[in-house]
Coordinates of C-alpha atoms in Angstrom, one line a residue:
X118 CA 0.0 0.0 0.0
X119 CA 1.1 3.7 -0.1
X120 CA -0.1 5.3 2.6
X121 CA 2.7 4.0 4.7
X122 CA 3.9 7.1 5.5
X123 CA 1.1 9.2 5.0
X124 CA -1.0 11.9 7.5
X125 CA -3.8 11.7 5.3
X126 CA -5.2 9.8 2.2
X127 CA -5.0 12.7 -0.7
X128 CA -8.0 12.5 -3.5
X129 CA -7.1 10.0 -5.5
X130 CA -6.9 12.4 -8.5
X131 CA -4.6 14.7 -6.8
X132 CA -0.9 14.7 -8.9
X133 CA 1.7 12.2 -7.1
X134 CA 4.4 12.0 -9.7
X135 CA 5.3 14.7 -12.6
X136 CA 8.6 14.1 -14.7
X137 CA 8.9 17.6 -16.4
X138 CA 11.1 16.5 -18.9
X139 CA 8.2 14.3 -20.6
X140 CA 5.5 16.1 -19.5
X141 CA 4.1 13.0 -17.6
X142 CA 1.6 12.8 -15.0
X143 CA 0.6 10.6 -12.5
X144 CA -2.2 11.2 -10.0
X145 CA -2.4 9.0 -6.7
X146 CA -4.7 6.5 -8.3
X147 CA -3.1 6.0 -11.0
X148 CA 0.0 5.4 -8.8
X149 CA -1.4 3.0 -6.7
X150 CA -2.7 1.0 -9.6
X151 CA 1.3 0.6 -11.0
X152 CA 2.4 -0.3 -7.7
X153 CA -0.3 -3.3 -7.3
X154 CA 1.4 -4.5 -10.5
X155 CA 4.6 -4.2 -9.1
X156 CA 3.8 -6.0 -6.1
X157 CA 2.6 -8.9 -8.6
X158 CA 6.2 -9.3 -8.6
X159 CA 6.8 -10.3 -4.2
X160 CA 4.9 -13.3 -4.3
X161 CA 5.1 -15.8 -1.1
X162 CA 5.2 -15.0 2.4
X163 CA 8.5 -14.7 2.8
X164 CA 10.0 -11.1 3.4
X165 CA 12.7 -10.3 0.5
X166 CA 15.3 -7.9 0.4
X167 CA 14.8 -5.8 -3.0
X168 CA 17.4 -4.0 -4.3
X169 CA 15.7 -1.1 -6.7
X170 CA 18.0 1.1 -9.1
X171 CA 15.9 4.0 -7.5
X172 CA 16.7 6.0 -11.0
X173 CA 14.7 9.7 -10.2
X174 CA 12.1 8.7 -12.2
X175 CA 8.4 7.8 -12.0
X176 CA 9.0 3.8 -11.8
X177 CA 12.2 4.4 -9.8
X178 CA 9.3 6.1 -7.5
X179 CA 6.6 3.0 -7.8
X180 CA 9.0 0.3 -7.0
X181 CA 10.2 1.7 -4.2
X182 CA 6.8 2.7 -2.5
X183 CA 6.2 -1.0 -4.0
X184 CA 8.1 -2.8 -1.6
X185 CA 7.9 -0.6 1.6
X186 CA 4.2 -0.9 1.0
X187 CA 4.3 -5.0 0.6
X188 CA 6.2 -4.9 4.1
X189 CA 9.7 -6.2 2.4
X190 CA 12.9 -4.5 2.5
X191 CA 14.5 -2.0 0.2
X192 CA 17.8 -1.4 -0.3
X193 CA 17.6 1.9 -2.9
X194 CA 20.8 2.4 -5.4
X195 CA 21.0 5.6 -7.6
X196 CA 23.9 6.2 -9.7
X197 CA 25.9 3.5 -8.5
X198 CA 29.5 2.7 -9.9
X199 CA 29.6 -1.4 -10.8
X200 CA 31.6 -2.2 -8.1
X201 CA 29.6 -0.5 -5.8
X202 CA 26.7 -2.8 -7.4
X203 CA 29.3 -5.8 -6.8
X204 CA 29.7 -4.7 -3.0
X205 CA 26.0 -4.9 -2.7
X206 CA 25.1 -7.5 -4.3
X207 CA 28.1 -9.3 -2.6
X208 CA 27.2 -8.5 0.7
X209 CA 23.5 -9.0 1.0
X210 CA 22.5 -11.2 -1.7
X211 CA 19.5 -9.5 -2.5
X212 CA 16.1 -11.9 -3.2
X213 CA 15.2 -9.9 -6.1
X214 CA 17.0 -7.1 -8.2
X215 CA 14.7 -3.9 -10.0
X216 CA 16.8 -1.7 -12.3
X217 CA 16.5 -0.2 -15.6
X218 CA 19.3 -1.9 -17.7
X219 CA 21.9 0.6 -17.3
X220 CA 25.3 -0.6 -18.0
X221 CA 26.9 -1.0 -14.3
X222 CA 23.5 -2.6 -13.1
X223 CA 23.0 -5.3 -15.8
X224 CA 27.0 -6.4 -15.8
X225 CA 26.8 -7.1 -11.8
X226 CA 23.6 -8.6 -11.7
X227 CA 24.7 -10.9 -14.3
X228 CA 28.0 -11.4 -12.9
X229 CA 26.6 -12.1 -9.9
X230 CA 24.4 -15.1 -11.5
X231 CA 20.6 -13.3 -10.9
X232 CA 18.0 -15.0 -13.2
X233 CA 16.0 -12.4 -15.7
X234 CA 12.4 -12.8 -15.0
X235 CA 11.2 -9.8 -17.4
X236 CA 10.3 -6.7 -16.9
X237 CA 7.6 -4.7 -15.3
X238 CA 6.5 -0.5 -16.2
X239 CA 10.2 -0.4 -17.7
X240 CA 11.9 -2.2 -15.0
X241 CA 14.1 -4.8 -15.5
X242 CA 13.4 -7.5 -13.1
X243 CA 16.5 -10.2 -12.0
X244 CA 15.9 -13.2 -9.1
X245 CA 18.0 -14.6 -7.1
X246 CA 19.3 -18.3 -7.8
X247 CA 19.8 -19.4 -4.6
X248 CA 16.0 -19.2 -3.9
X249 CA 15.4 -16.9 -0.4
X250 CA 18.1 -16.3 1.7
X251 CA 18.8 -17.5 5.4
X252 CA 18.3 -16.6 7.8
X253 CA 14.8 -14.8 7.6
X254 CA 15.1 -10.5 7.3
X255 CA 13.8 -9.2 11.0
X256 CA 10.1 -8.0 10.9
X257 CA 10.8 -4.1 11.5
X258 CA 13.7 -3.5 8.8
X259 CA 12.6 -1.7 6.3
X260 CA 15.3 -0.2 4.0
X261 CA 18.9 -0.6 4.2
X262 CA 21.2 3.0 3.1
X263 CA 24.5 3.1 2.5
X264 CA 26.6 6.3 4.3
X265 CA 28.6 8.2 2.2
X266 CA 32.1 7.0 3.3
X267 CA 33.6 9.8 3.5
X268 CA 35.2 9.6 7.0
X269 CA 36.0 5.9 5.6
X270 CA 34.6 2.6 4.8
X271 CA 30.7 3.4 3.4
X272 CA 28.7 1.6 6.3
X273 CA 25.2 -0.1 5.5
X274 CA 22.2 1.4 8.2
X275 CA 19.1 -0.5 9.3
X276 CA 16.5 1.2 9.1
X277 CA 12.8 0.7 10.6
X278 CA 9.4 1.5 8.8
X279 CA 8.9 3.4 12.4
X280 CA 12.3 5.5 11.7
X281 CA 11.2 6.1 8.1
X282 CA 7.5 7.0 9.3
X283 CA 8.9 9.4 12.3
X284 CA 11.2 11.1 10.5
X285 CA 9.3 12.5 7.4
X286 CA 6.0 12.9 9.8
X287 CA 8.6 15.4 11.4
X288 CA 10.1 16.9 8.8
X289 CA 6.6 17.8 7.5
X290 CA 6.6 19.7 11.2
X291 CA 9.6 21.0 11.4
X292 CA 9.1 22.7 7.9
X293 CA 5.4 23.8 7.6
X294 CA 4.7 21.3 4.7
X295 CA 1.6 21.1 3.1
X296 CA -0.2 19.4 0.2
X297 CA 0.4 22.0 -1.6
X298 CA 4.2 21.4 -1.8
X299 CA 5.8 19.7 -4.4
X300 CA 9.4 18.5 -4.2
X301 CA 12.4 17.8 -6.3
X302 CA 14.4 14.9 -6.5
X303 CA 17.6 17.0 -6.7
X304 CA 19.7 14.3 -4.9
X305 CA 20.1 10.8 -5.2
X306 CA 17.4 8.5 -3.4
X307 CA 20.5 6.1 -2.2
X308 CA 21.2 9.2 -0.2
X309 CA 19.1 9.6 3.1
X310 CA 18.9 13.7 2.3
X311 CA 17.1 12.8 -1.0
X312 CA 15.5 10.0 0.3
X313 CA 14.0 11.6 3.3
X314 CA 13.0 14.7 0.4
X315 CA 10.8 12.1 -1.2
X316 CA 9.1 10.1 1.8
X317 CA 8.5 13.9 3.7
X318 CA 6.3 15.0 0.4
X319 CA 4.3 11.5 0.1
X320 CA 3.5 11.6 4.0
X321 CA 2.1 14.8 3.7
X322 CA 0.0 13.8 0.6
X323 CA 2.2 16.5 -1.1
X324 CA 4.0 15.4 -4.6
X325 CA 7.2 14.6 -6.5
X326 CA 9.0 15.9 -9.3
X327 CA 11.3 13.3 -11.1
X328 CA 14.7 14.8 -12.5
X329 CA 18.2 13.6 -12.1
X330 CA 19.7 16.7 -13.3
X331 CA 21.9 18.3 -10.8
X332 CA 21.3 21.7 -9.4
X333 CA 24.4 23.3 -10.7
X334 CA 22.8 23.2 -14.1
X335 CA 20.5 25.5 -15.8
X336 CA 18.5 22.3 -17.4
X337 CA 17.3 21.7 -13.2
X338 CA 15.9 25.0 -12.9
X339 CA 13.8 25.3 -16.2
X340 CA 12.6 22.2 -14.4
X341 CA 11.9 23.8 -11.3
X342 CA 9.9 26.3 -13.6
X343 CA 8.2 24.3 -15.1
X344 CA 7.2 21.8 -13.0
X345 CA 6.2 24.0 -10.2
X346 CA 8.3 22.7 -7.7
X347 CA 8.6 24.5 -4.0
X348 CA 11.2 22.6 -2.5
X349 CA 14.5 21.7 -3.3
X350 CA 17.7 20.3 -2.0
X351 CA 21.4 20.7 -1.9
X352 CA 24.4 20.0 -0.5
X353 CA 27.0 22.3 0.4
X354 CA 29.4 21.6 -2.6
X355 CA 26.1 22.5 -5.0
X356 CA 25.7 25.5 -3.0
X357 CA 28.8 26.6 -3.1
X358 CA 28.9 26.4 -6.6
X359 CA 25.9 28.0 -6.7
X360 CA 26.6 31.0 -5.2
X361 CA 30.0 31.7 -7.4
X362 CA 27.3 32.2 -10.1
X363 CA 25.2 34.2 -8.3
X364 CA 22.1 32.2 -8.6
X365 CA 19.2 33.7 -7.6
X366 CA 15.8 32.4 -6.7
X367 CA 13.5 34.8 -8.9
X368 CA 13.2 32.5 -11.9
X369 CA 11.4 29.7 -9.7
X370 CA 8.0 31.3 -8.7
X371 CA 7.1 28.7 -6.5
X372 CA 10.1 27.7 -5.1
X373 CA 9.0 28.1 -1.5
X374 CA 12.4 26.3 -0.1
X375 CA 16.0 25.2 -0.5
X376 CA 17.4 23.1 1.5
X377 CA 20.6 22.9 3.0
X378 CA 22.0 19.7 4.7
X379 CA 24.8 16.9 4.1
X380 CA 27.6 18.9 5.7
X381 CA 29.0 22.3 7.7
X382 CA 28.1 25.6 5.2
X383 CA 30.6 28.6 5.3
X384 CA 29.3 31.5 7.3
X385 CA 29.3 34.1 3.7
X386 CA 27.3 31.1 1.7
X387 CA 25.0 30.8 4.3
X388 CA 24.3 34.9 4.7
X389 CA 24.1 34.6 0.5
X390 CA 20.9 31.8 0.2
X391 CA 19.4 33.6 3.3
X392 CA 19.2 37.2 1.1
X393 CA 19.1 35.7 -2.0
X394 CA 15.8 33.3 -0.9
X395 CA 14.2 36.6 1.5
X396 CA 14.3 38.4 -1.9
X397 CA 12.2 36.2 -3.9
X398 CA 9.9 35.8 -0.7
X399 CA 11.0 32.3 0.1
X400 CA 13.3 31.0 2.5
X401 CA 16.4 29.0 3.3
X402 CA 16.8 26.5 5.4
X403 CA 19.6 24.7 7.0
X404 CA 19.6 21.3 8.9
X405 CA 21.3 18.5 10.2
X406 CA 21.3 15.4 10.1
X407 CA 23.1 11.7 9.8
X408 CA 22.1 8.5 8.1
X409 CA 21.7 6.5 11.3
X410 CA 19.0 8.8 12.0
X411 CA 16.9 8.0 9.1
X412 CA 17.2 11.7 7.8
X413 CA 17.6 15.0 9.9
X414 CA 18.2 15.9 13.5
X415 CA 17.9 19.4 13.3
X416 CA 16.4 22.0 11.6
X417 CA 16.9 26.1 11.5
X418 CA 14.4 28.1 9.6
X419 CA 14.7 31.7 8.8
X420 CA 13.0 33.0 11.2
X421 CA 15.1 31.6 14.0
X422 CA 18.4 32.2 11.6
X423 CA 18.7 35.9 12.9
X424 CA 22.0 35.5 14.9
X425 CA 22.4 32.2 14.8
X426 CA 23.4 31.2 11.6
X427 CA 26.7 29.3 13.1
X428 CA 23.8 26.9 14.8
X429 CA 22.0 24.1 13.2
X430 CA 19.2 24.8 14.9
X431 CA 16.7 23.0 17.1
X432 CA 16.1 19.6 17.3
X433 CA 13.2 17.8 14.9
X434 CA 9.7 17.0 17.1
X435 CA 9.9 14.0 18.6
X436 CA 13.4 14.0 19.1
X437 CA 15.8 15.1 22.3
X438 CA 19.2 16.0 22.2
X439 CA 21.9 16.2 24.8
X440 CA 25.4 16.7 25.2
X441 CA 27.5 14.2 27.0
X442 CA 31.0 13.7 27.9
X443 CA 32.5 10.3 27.5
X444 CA 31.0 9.3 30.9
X445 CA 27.8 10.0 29.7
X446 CA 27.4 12.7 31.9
X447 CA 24.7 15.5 30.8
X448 CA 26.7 18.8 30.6
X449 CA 25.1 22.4 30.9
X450 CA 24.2 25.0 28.2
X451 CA 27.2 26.1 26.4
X452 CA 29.7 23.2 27.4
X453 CA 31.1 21.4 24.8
X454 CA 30.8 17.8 24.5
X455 CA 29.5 14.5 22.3
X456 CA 26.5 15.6 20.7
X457 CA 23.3 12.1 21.8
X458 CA 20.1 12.1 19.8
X459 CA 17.4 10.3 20.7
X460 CA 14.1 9.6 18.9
X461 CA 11.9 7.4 17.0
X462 CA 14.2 7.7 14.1
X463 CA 17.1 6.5 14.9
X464 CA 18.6 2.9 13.3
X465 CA 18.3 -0.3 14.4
X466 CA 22.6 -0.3 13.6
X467 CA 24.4 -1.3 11.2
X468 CA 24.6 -4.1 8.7
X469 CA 28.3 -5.9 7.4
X470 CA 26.2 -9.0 5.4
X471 CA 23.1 -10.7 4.7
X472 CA 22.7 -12.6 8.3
X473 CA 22.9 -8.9 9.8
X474 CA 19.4 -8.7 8.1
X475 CA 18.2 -10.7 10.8
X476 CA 19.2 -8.4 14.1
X477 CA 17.0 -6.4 15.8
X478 CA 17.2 -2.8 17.3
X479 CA 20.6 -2.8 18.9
X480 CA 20.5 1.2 19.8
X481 CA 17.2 1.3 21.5
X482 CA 16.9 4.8 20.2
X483 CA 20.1 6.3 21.6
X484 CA 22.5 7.2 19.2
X485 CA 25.6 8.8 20.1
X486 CA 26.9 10.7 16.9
X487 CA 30.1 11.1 16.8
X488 CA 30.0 14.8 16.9
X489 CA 31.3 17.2 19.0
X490 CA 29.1 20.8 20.2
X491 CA 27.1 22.6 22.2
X492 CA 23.7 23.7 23.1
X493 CA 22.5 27.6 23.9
X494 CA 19.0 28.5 24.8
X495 CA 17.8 25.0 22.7
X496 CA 19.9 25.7 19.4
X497 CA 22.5 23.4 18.3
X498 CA 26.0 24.1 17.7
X499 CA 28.6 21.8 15.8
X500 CA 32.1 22.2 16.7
X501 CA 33.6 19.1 14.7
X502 CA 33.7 15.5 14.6
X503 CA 35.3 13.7 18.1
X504 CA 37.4 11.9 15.8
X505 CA 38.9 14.9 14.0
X506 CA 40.5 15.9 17.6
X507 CA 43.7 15.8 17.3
X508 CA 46.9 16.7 19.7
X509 CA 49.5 19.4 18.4
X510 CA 52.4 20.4 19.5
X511 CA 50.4 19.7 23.1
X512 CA 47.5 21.2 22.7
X513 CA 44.2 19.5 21.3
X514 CA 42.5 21.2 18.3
X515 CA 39.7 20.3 16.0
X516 CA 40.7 20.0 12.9
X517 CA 36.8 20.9 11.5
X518 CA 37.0 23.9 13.5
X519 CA 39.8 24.8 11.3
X520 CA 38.9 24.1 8.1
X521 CA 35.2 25.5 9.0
X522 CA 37.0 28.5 9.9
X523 CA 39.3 28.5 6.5
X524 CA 35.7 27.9 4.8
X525 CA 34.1 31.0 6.0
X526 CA 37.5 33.2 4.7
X527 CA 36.4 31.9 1.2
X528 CA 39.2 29.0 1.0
X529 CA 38.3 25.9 -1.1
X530 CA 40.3 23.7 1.8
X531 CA 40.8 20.2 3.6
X532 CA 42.6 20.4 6.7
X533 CA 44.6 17.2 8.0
X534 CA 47.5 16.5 10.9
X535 CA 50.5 14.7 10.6
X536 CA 53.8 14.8 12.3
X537 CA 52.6 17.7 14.8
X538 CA 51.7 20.2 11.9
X539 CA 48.3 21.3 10.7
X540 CA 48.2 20.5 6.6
X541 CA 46.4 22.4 4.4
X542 CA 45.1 21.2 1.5
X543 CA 43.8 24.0 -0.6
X544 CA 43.5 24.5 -4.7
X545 CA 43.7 28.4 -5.0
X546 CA 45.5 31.4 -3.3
X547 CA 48.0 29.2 -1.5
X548 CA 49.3 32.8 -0.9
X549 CA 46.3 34.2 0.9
X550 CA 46.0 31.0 2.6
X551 CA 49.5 31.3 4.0
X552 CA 48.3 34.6 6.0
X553 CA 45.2 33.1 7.2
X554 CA 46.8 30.0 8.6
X555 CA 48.9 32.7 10.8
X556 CA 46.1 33.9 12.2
X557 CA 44.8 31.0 13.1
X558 CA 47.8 30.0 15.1
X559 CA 47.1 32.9 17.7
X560 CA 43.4 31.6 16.9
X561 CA 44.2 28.0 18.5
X562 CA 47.2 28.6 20.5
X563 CA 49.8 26.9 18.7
X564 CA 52.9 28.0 18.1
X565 CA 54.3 29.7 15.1
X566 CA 55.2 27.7 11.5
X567 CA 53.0 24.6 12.6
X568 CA 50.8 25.1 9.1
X569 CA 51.7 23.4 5.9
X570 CA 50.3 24.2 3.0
X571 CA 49.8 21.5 0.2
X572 CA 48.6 22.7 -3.7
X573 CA 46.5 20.4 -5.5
X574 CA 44.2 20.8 -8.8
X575 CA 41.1 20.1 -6.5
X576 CA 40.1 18.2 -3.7
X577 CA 38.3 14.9 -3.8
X578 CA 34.8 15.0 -2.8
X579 CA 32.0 12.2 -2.8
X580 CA 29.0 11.6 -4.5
X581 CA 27.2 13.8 -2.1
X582 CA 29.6 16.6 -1.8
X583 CA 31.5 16.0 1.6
X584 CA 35.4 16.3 1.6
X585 CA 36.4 12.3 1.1
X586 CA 38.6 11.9 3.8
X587 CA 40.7 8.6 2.9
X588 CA 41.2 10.2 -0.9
X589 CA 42.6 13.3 0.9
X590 CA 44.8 11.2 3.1
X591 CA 45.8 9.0 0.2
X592 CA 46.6 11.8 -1.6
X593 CA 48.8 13.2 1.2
X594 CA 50.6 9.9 1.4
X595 CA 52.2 10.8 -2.1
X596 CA 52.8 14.4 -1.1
X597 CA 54.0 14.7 2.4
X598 CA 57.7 15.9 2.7
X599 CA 58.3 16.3 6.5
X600 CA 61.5 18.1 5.7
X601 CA 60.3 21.1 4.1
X602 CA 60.0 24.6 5.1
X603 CA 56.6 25.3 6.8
X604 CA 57.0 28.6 5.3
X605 CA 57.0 26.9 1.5
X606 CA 53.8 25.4 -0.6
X607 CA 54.5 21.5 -1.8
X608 CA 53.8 21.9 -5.4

């Protein structure tokens, strides 16, 4: 069924799906009556784990609300590479496989020995030879998503149909949704940011608008346009690029919201969507959030932006957040410590392989994030992951709070530790970068010449625009010359 998420049951005439591009349309009803065939497809009692190529498009859409809505298990891929298929595939040993005959998808499944069994609304449609897998999926799981690996290893989150439920039900609260809204499927739906932009609109009996054009492209906004859409997301790479071209929101008369998440923003970019969006009487809105918790954590509107805009803002309904020390002590307002969330909407942990399928929930709604910050007067402020502190010369810095800082000077930067100096990684004004880095010395309180600056063409990113840590670290591995002068740039 559909209305696994949803508040309300829309009219069944009301528009569901719209793919701009073609022009076509697809009401509730009519979205309900593709699903049934698709669910044609789950026959037994078993519950499967169903791998869908969850292309932005309207049958991406149907077999994913497909197998939620037959109670199995999805595990979404969008744009994946063929080894990342081969990981997958490798791992979990999906029951049955829905994709659209792209290149990567058809060479692993058939690698992989997975049966064609047809096709179904333009979906090709592969089985498993091994018959279904043992031992049996746990009742609650839902969907599995991959994170974006860019602190390391991409790890594979369980998720429950309560955490997918909870979390768009509060997203539609935390961000005034109506019916009225339509949204864009600016990122990919293997991503929990795009994902969660998808399963927020459907709960509120809102709609979608199918693209897979990126944001950064002119082709996306005539979409925008013409589809109607009101709400769009990004991450802070597309921003960024973004705002070197001076977008503006005028062109998009019903763009009602863009939104920001996936990642720290620099303070100017941040000032620039806020103006830019107030112009065109819409707004901007910045949140946080981490795959293990479905989705989002936090969320900072506009009207609570006015200064605060170094917070993430308040935490989602239904959720409570602390701060902890490693004891897990509560600390007061303003103390810095491990950021705890706890809610509805966060995993059941984390999956390695197929007999992981069968665990239950191992977090009991506690989820201690990794991150490092404070809270003042019920806002949230990020100071840095607890794994990015690191101990110079004696003292212990954060290396985020660095580069964050770097980031709101303008510098395209990645800032790393070796050997008691602070690298950074930067791919213009090495020059400019040199004097910032000084004052960030007196900053920090470490002592003079403990920056390095390293000039590369760019730096690696991942799919979903965060700073891939490991390729930075790799790369450093070929480029890190202890002996130099701090004073000189490693060219």
């Amino acid at each position: 069924m559909l209305d696994f998420l949803a508040l309300a049951s829309p009219p069944p005439q009301t528009v569901a799906v719209i793919d701009p591009t073609s022009g076509e349309c697809v009401t509730y009803s009519q979205l309900r009556r593709r699903i049934a065939v698709l669910q044609e497809l789950f026959d037994g009692p078993d519950k499967l784990l169903v791998v869908v190529e969850a292309a932005r498009s309207i049958s991406g859409i149907a077999c994913y609300l497909a197998t939620l809505g037959a109670g199995h298990t999805v595990l979404p891929l969008d744009g994946a590479t063929e080894r990342e298929w081969q990981t997958v595939l490798g791992q979990f040993r999906p029951d049955l496989v829905l994709h659209s005959g792209g290149a990567a998808p058809t060479a692993a499944v058939d690698a992989a020995g997975y049966r064609p069994a047809g096709a179904v609304d333009g979906i090709r449609v592969a089985r498993s030879h091994r018959g279904i897998q043992s031992p049996r999926i746990h009742p609650e799981l839902a969907a599995l998503l991959r994170t974006s690996g860019s602190l390391g290893t991409a790890r594979t989150v369980r998720l429950s149909y309560r955490a997918l439920r909870s979390n768009a039900l509060a997203i539609v609260a935390a961000l005034g949704m109506t019916a009225a809204d339509r949204g864009m499927t600016s990122l990919p739906l293997g991503y929990s940011f795009g994902l969660s932009i998808v399963n927020s609109h459907f709960a509120v009996g809102g709609s979608i608008a199918v693209t897979s054009r990126s944001p950064t492209g002119e082709e996306f906004w005539w979409q925008v346009e013409h589809a109607a859409g009101s709400c769009v997301g990004a991450v802070p790479l597309t921003l960024r690029n973004l705002r070197s071209r001076k977008w503006t929101a005028s062109g998009s008369a019903a763009l009602r919201m863009l939104l920001h998440a996936g990642g720290p923003l620099d303070r100017h970019t941040r000032e620039y969507f806020h103006q830019t969006m107030r112009n065109a009487g819409a707004e901007f809105v910045s949140m946080y959030g981490q795959t293990e918790a479905t989705a989002r954590i936090t969320c900072l509107r506009a009207e609570a932006a006015a200064g605060r805009l170094d917070s993430v803002g308040q935490v989602i309904p239904g959720g409570v957040l602390t701060i902890e020390n490693d004891a897990g002590e509560r600390l007061p307002d303003g103390t810095v410590g491990g950021v705890v969330y706890r809610g509805p909407n966060v995993m059941l942990g984390y999956a390695w392989e197929r007999t992981d399928l069968a665990a239950g929930d191992e977090l009991r709604g506690v989820l201690r994030t990794g991150d490092v910050g404070c809270l003042r007067d019920g806002m949230l402020y990020l100071a840095g992951r607890a794994d990015r502190q690191h101990k110079i010369c004696g003292r212990r810095v954060n290396l985020d709070e660095i580069e964050a800082e770097l980031h709101d000077h303008g510098f395209t930067v990645a800032v790393e530790s070796r050997d008691d100096v602070v690298i950074a990684v930067v791919t213009t004004k090495a020059g400019a970068l040199r004097s910032a880095c000084s004052g960030l010395e007196h900053r920090f309180g470490l002592p003079s010449g403990v920056f390095r600056i390293i000039e590369v063409d760019r730096i690696p990113m991942t799919e979903n625009g965060k700073t891939d840590r490991p390729a930075v670290t790799a790369l450093l591995g070929s480029r890190w010359k202890p002996a130099v002068s701090p004073d000189r740039v490693v060219r």
